[in-house]
Short mmCIF file of C-alpha atoms in Angstrom, two decimals:
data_model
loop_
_atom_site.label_atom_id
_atom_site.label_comp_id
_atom_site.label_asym_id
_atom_site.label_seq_id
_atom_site.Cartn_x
_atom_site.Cartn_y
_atom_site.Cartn_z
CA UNK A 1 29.78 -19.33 31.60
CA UNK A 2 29.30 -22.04 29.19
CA UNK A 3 25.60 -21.26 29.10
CA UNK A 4 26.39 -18.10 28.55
CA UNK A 5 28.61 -18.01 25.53
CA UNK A 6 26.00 -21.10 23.92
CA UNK A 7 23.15 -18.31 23.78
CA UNK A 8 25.20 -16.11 22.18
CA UNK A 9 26.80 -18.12 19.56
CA UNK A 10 22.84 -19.19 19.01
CA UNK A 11 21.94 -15.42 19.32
CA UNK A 12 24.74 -14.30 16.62
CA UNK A 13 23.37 -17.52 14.18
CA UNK A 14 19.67 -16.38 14.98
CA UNK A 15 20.38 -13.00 13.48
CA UNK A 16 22.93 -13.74 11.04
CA UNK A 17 20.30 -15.97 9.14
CA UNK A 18 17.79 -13.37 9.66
CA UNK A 19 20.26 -10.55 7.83
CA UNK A 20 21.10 -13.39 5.08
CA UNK A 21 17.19 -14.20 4.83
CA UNK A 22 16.33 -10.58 4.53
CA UNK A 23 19.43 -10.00 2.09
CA UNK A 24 18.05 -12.44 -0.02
CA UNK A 25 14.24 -10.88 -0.29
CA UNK A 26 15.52 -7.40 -0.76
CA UNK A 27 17.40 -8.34 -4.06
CA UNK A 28 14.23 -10.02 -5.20
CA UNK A 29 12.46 -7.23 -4.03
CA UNK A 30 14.73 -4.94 -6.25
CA UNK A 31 14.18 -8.00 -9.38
CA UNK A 32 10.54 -6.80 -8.77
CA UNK A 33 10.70 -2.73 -8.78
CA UNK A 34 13.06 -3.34 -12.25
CA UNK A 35 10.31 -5.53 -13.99
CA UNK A 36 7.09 -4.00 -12.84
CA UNK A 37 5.85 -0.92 -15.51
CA UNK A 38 2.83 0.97 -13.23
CA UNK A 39 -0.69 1.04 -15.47
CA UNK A 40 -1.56 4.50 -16.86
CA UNK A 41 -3.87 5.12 -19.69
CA UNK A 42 -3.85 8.45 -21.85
CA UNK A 43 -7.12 9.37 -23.49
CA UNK A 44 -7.94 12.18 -26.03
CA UNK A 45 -11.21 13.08 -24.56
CA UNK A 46 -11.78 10.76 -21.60
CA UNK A 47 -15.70 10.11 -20.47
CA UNK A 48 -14.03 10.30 -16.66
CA UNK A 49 -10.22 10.57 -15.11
CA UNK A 50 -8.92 8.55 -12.32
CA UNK A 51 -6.22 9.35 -10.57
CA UNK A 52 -3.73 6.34 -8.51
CA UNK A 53 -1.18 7.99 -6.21
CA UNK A 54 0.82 6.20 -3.74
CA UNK A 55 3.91 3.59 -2.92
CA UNK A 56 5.05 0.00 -4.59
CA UNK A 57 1.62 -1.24 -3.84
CA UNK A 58 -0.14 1.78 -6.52
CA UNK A 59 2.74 0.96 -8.74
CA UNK A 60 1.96 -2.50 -8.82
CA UNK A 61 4.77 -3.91 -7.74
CA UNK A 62 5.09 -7.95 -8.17
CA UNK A 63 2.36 -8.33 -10.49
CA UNK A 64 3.37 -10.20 -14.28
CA UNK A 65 0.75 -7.66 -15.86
CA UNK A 66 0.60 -3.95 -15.00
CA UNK A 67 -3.17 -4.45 -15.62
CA UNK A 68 -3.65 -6.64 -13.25
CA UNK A 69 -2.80 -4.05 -9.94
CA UNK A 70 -4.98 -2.25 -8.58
CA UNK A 71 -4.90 0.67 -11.33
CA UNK A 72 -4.69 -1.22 -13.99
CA UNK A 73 -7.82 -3.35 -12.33
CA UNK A 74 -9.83 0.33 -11.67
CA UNK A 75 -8.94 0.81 -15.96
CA UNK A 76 -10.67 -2.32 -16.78
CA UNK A 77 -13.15 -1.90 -14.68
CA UNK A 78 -13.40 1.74 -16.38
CA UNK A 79 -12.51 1.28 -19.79
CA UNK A 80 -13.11 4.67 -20.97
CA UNK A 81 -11.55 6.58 -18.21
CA UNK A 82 -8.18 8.18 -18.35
CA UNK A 83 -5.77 6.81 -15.49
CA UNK A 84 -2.96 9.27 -14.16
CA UNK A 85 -0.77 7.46 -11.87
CA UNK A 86 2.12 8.71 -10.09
CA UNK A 87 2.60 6.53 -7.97
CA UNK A 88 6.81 5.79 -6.76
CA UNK A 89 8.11 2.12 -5.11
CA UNK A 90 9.45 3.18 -1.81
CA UNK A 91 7.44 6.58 -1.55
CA UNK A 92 6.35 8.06 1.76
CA UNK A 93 3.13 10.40 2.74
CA UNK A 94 5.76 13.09 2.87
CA UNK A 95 6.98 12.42 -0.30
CA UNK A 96 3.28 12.12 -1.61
CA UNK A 97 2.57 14.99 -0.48
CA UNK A 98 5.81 16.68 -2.65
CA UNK A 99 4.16 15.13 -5.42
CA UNK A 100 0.13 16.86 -5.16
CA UNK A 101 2.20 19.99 -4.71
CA UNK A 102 3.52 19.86 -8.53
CA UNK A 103 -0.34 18.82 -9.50
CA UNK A 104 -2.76 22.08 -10.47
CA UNK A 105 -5.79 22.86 -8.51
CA UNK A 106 -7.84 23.26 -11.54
CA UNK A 107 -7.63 19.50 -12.57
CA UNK A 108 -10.32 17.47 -11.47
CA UNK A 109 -10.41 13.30 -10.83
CA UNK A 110 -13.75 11.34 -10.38
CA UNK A 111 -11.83 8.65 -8.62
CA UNK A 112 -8.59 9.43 -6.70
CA UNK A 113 -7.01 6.14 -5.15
CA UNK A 114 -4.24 7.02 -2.92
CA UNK A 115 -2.33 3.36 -1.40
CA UNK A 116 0.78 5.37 1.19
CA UNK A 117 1.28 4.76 4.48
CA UNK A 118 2.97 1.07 4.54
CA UNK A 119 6.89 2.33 4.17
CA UNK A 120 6.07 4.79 7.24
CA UNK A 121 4.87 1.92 9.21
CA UNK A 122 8.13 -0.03 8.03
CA UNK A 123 10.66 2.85 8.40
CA UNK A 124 8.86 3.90 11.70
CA UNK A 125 8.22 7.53 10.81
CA UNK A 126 7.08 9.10 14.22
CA UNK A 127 2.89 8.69 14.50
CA UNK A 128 2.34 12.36 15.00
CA UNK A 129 3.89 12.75 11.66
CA UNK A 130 1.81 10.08 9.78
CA UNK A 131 -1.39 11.73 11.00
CA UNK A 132 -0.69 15.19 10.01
CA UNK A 133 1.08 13.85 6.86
CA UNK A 134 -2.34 11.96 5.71
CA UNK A 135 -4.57 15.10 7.10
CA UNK A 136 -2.53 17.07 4.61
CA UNK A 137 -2.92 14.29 1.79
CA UNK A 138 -7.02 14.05 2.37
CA UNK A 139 -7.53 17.68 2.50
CA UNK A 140 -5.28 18.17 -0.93
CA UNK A 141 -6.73 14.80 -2.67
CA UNK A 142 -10.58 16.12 -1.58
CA UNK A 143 -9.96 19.78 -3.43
CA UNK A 144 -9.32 17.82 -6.79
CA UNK A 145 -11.28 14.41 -6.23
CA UNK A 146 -15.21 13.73 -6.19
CA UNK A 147 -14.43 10.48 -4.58
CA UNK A 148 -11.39 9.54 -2.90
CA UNK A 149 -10.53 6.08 -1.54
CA UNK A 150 -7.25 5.57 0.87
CA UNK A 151 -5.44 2.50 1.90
CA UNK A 152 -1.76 1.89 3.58
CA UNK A 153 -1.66 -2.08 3.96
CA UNK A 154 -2.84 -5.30 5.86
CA UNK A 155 -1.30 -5.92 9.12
CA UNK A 156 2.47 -5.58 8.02
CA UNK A 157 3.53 -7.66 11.39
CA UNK A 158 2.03 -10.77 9.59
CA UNK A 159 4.21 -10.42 6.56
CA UNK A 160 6.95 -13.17 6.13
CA UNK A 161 9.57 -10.76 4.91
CA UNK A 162 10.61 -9.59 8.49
CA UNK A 163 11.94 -11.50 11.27
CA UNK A 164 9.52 -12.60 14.06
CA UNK A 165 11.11 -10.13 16.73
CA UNK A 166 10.28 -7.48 14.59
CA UNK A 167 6.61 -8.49 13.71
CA UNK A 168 4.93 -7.74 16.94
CA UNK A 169 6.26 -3.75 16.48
CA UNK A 170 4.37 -3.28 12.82
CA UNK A 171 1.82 -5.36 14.15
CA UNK A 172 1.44 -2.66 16.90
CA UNK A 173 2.25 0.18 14.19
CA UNK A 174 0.02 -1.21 11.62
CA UNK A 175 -2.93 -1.25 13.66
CA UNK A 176 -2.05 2.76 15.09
CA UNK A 177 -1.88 3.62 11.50
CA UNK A 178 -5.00 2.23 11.01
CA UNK A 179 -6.98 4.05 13.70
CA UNK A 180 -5.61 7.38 12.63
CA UNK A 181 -6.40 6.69 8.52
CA UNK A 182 -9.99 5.76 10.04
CA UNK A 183 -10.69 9.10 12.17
CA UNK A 184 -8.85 11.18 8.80
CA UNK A 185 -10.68 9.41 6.39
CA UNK A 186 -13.86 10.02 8.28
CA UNK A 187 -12.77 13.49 8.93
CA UNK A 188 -12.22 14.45 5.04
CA UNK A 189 -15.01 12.45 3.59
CA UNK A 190 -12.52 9.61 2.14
CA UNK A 191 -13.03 5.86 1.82
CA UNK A 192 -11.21 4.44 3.77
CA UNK A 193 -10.39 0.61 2.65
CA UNK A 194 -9.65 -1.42 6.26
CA UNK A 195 -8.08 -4.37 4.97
CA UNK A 196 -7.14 -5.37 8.81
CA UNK A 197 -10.76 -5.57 9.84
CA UNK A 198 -11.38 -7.94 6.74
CA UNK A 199 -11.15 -11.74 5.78
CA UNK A 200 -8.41 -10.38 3.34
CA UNK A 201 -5.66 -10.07 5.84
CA UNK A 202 -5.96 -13.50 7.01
CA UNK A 203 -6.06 -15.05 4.05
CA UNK A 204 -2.87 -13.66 3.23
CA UNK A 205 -1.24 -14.32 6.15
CA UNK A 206 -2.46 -17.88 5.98
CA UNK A 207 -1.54 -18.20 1.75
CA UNK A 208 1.96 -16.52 1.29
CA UNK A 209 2.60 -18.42 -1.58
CA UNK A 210 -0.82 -17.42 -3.42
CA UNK A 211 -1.05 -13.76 -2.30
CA UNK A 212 2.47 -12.80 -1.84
CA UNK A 213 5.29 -12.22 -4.78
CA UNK A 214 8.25 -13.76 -3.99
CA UNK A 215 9.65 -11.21 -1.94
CA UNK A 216 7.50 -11.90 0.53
CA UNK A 217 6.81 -8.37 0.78
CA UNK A 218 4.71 -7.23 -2.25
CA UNK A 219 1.51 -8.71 -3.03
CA UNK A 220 1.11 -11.21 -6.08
CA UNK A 221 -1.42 -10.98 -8.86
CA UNK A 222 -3.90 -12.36 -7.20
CA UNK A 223 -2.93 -10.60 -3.94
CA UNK A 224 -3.53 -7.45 -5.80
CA UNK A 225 -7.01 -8.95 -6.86
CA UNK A 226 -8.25 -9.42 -3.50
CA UNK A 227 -7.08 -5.99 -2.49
CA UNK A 228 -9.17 -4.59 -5.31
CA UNK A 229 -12.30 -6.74 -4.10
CA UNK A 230 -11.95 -4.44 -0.96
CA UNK A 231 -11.50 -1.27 -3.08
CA UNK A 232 -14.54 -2.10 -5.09
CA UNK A 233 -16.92 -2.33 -2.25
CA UNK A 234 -16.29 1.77 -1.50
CA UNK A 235 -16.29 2.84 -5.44
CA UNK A 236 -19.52 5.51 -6.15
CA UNK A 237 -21.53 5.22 -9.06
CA UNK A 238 -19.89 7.87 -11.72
CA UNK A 239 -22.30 9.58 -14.21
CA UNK A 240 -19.99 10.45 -16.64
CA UNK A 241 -19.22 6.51 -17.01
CA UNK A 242 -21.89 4.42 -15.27
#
């Protein structure tokens, strides 16, 4: 009996730190979201237009210099190009999908980057709905894009945000996600940007305190820089800028 009531004091202290630790990374997470400004350029008569759609990770969320995410990166890279970015901190495909429906068919994007996926891993939106939720996003990103490139995340299990009971499940989530996103992408003639099946991931995993903000959760400047490394290596020549 003794035994018994000593694994669950330990038990009730296991998870009470782990609601405490995650307490304290959400409010820094929510420090983040309030001082992060997503990179958008407006041009009178723009040589190209790229368009950045997505979650926190599109918005840039945890970098000290909106040019330094992933859009703002895909601006300097493309200095004369106009960059549209909608992207919203704690958006889902479904909501993504709300937000092509207000965009008209007649606009056209030379580069659409589209980073979703990561809060329906986290929030553990059923898998049936993530596929036809990106199916719907690659077929309505391919009407209005010459080149599209798509992305959810690295292997969210690995992240140091969650506790380690709850890893193993977005480990197993992350990598489903990523097998559907591969057969879509393929599927719709997308990019799609694996950063599981890359040294990226590990890195990460193995350098929090380089990659990472200090959430834990959201990637860092230079986390954001080796993410764009990957996105690099699927970008087209374009003709109107290149």
């Amino acid at each position: 009996m003794k035994i018994l009531i000593l694994i669950i004091v330990c038990l009730g202290a296991v998870l009470a730190y782990d609601i405490v630790h995650v307490f304290i990374l959400s409010k820094k997470s929510a420090t983040l979201i309030r001082n992060t400004t997503p990179f958008t350029r407006v041009v009178t008569e723009p040589k190209m237009k790229i368009l950045v759609l997505g979650d926190s990770t599109a918005y840039g969320t945890g970098v000290t210099d909106s040019a330094l995410s992933t859009a703002g990166r895909l601006g300097t890279l493309y200095p004369d190009a106009e960059v549209k970015n909608l992207a919203v901190n704690g958006l889902k495909i479904e909501g993504l999908l709300e937000i092509l429906n207000t965009l008209s068919t007649d606009e056209r994007f030379e580069i659409i980057l589209v980073q979703i996926g990561a809060n329906d891993i986290i929030r553990l939106t059923p898998i049936d709905s993530i596929r036809t939720g990106i199916q719907d996003v690659l077929a309505k990103t391919q009407k209005i894009g010459t080149q599209v490139i798509v992305l959810h995340s690295g292997n969210i299990g690995e992240t140091y945000f969650f506790p380690w009971y709850v890893r193993p499940v977005l480990s197993r989530r992350s990598l489903e996600v990523r097998e559907i996103y591969k057969k879509e992408s393929d599927r719709y003639e997308a990019s799609y940007v694996d950063l599981i099946d890359s040294p990226v991931d590990k890195l990460v995993k193995e350098n929090p305190d380089i990659y990472y903000a200090e959430d834990l959760l959201h990637l860092s400047n230079d986390g954001y820089g080796m993410w764009f490394e990957e996105i690099k290596k699927h970008l087209q020549p374009v003709s109107k800028n290149i």
